[in-house]
Amino acid sequence: QVQLVESGGGLVQAGGSLRLSCTASGRTFRDYAMAWFRQAPGKEREFVGAIRWIGGRKDYADSVKGRFTISRDNAKNTLYLQMNSLKSEDTAVYYCAATPRSDYLPTMYYEYDYWGQGTQVTVSS
């Protein structure tokens, strides 16, 4: 059974930084794509960034390019999201997601099979 557990959310001032972590367990993830999504109140869940576990190919939403960096530690089975230059519009619950699709990097939430419980990020202006 795949389990994803996020941590690292919190309250930060605009312009500040946070690093989110997602610890994965239950199987090996060498053939998986992993991603971060976020959902603000009253809005749909939106793609933030994704990475192939093997090879490290990445993709980002335009809204976070140049500010957010996704990475993973294979030995720790942990996915990270480094968020810099945070803006009030980045406020949302951030979710980690995984899928065994190995041929491309999905960017739609319905393409991911496993989800964490989410961690709240609040950016004050």
PDB file of C-alpha atoms in Angstrom, residues 22-110:
ATOM      1  CA  CYS A  22       6.775  14.175   1.110  1.00  0.00           C
ATOM      2  CA  THR A  23       7.916  10.840   2.488  1.00  0.00           C
ATOM      3  CA  ALA A  24       6.791   7.892   0.387  1.00  0.00           C
ATOM      4  CA  SER A  25       6.473   4.286   1.538  1.00  0.00           C
ATOM      5  CA  GLY A  26       4.876   1.006   0.549  1.00  0.00           C
ATOM      6  CA  ARG A  27       6.863   0.173  -2.563  1.00  0.00           C
ATOM      7  CA  THR A  28       9.783   1.261  -4.689  1.00  0.00           C
ATOM      8  CA  PHE A  29       9.154   4.337  -6.793  1.00  0.00           C
ATOM      9  CA  ARG A  30      11.755   3.931  -9.499  1.00  0.00           C
ATOM     10  CA  ASP A  31       9.140   3.866 -12.272  1.00  0.00           C
ATOM     11  CA  TYR A  32       6.930   6.552 -10.788  1.00  0.00           C
ATOM     12  CA  ALA A  33       6.205  10.170 -11.526  1.00  0.00           C
ATOM     13  CA  MET A  34       5.782  12.294  -8.393  1.00  0.00           C
ATOM     14  CA  ALA A  35       4.122  15.675  -8.218  1.00  0.00           C
ATOM     15  CA  TRP A  36       2.981  18.557  -6.068  1.00  0.00           C
ATOM     16  CA  PHE A  37      -0.494  20.037  -6.437  1.00  0.00           C
ATOM     17  CA  ARG A  38      -2.194  22.778  -4.458  1.00  0.00           C
ATOM     18  CA  GLN A  39      -5.742  23.795  -3.721  1.00  0.00           C
ATOM     19  CA  ALA A  40      -6.884  27.162  -2.439  1.00  0.00           C
ATOM     20  CA  PRO A  41     -10.350  27.672  -0.894  1.00  0.00           C
ATOM     21  CA  GLY A  42     -13.033  27.740  -3.564  1.00  0.00           C
ATOM     22  CA  LYS A  43     -10.609  26.801  -6.325  1.00  0.00           C
ATOM     23  CA  GLU A  44      -9.788  23.624  -8.206  1.00  0.00           C
ATOM     24  CA  ARG A  45      -6.719  21.572  -7.408  1.00  0.00           C
ATOM     25  CA  GLU A  46      -3.899  22.832  -9.600  1.00  0.00           C
ATOM     26  CA  PHE A  47      -0.603  21.412 -10.780  1.00  0.00           C
ATOM     27  CA  VAL A  48       2.553  22.894  -9.243  1.00  0.00           C
ATOM     28  CA  GLY A  49       5.386  20.643 -10.416  1.00  0.00           C
ATOM     29  CA  ALA A  50       6.345  17.063 -11.198  1.00  0.00           C
ATOM     30  CA  ILE A  51       9.469  14.903 -11.406  1.00  0.00           C
ATOM     31  CA  ARG A  52      10.320  11.472 -12.732  1.00  0.00           C
ATOM     32  CA  TRP A  53      11.788   9.424  -9.875  1.00  0.00           C
ATOM     33  CA  ILE A  54      14.445   7.948 -12.143  1.00  0.00           C
ATOM     34  CA  GLY A  55      16.181  10.383 -14.432  1.00  0.00           C
ATOM     35  CA  GLY A  56      14.915  13.475 -12.680  1.00  0.00           C
ATOM     36  CA  ARG A  57      13.021  15.034 -15.586  1.00  0.00           C
ATOM     37  CA  LYS A  58      10.953  17.955 -14.231  1.00  0.00           C
ATOM     38  CA  ASP A  59       8.030  20.138 -15.199  1.00  0.00           C
ATOM     39  CA  TYR A  60       6.542  23.209 -13.501  1.00  0.00           C
ATOM     40  CA  ALA A  61       3.443  25.336 -13.698  1.00  0.00           C
ATOM     41  CA  ASP A  62       4.160  28.732 -15.256  1.00  0.00           C
ATOM     42  CA  SER A  63       3.015  30.441 -12.052  1.00  0.00           C
ATOM     43  CA  VAL A  64       5.889  28.949 -10.032  1.00  0.00           C
ATOM     44  CA  LYS A  65       8.715  28.695 -12.583  1.00  0.00           C
ATOM     45  CA  GLY A  66      11.855  30.363 -11.287  1.00  0.00           C
ATOM     46  CA  ARG A  67      10.553  30.408  -7.697  1.00  0.00           C
ATOM     47  CA  PHE A  68       9.841  26.753  -6.838  1.00  0.00           C
ATOM     48  CA  THR A  69      12.174  23.770  -7.212  1.00  0.00           C
ATOM     49  CA  ILE A  70      11.125  20.134  -7.014  1.00  0.00           C
ATOM     50  CA  SER A  71      13.653  17.465  -6.085  1.00  0.00           C
ATOM     51  CA  ARG A  72      13.883  13.985  -4.593  1.00  0.00           C
ATOM     52  CA  ASP A  73      16.190  11.942  -2.410  1.00  0.00           C
ATOM     53  CA  ASN A  74      16.148   8.372  -3.689  1.00  0.00           C
ATOM     54  CA  ALA A  75      17.796   6.935  -0.580  1.00  0.00           C
ATOM     55  CA  LYS A  76      15.205   8.528   1.712  1.00  0.00           C
ATOM     56  CA  ASN A  77      12.235   7.994  -0.630  1.00  0.00           C
ATOM     57  CA  THR A  78      11.438  11.648  -0.091  1.00  0.00           C
ATOM     58  CA  LEU A  79      10.138  14.307  -2.462  1.00  0.00           C
ATOM     59  CA  TYR A  80      10.788  17.997  -1.792  1.00  0.00           C
ATOM     60  CA  LEU A  81       9.353  21.317  -2.900  1.00  0.00           C
ATOM     61  CA  GLN A  82      11.561  24.322  -2.212  1.00  0.00           C
ATOM     62  CA  MET A  83       9.431  27.455  -2.413  1.00  0.00           C
ATOM     63  CA  ASN A  84      11.141  30.842  -2.620  1.00  0.00           C
ATOM     64  CA  SER A  85       9.836  34.374  -3.147  1.00  0.00           C
ATOM     65  CA  LEU A  86       6.455  33.306  -1.855  1.00  0.00           C
ATOM     66  CA  LYS A  87       3.404  35.383  -2.720  1.00  0.00           C
ATOM     67  CA  SER A  88      -0.002  35.634  -1.063  1.00  0.00           C
ATOM     68  CA  GLU A  89      -1.493  33.812  -4.063  1.00  0.00           C
ATOM     69  CA  ASP A  90       0.631  30.763  -3.169  1.00  0.00           C
ATOM     70  CA  THR A  91      -1.559  30.251  -0.094  1.00  0.00           C
ATOM     71  CA  ALA A  92      -3.158  26.814  -0.391  1.00  0.00           C
ATOM     72  CA  VAL A  93      -3.128  23.255   0.860  1.00  0.00           C
ATOM     73  CA  TYR A  94      -0.242  21.502  -0.888  1.00  0.00           C
ATOM     74  CA  TYR A  95      -0.565  17.826  -1.813  1.00  0.00           C
ATOM     75  CA  CYS A  96       1.999  15.242  -2.823  1.00  0.00           C
ATOM     76  CA  ALA A  97       0.908  12.752  -5.500  1.00  0.00           C
ATOM     77  CA  ALA A  98       2.316   9.682  -7.244  1.00  0.00           C
ATOM     78  CA  THR A  99       1.541   7.610 -10.303  1.00  0.00           C
ATOM     79  CA  PRO A 100       3.212   4.582 -11.894  1.00  0.00           C
ATOM     80  CA  ARG A 101       2.932   6.140 -15.362  1.00  0.00           C
ATOM     81  CA  SER A 102       6.449   6.006 -16.671  1.00  0.00           C
ATOM     82  CA  ASP A 103       6.184   7.361 -20.194  1.00  0.00           C
ATOM     83  CA  TYR A 104       5.509  11.044 -19.483  1.00  0.00           C
ATOM     84  CA  LEU A 105       5.021  13.591 -16.693  1.00  0.00           C
ATOM     85  CA  PRO A 106       1.299  13.990 -15.973  1.00  0.00           C
ATOM     86  CA  THR A 107       0.044  17.439 -15.012  1.00  0.00           C
ATOM     87  CA  MET A 108      -3.653  16.725 -14.339  1.00  0.00           C
ATOM     88  CA  TYR A 109      -4.793  15.667 -10.884  1.00  0.00           C
ATOM     89  CA  TYR A 110      -6.902  12.758 -12.217  1.00  0.00           C
TER      90      TYR A 110
END
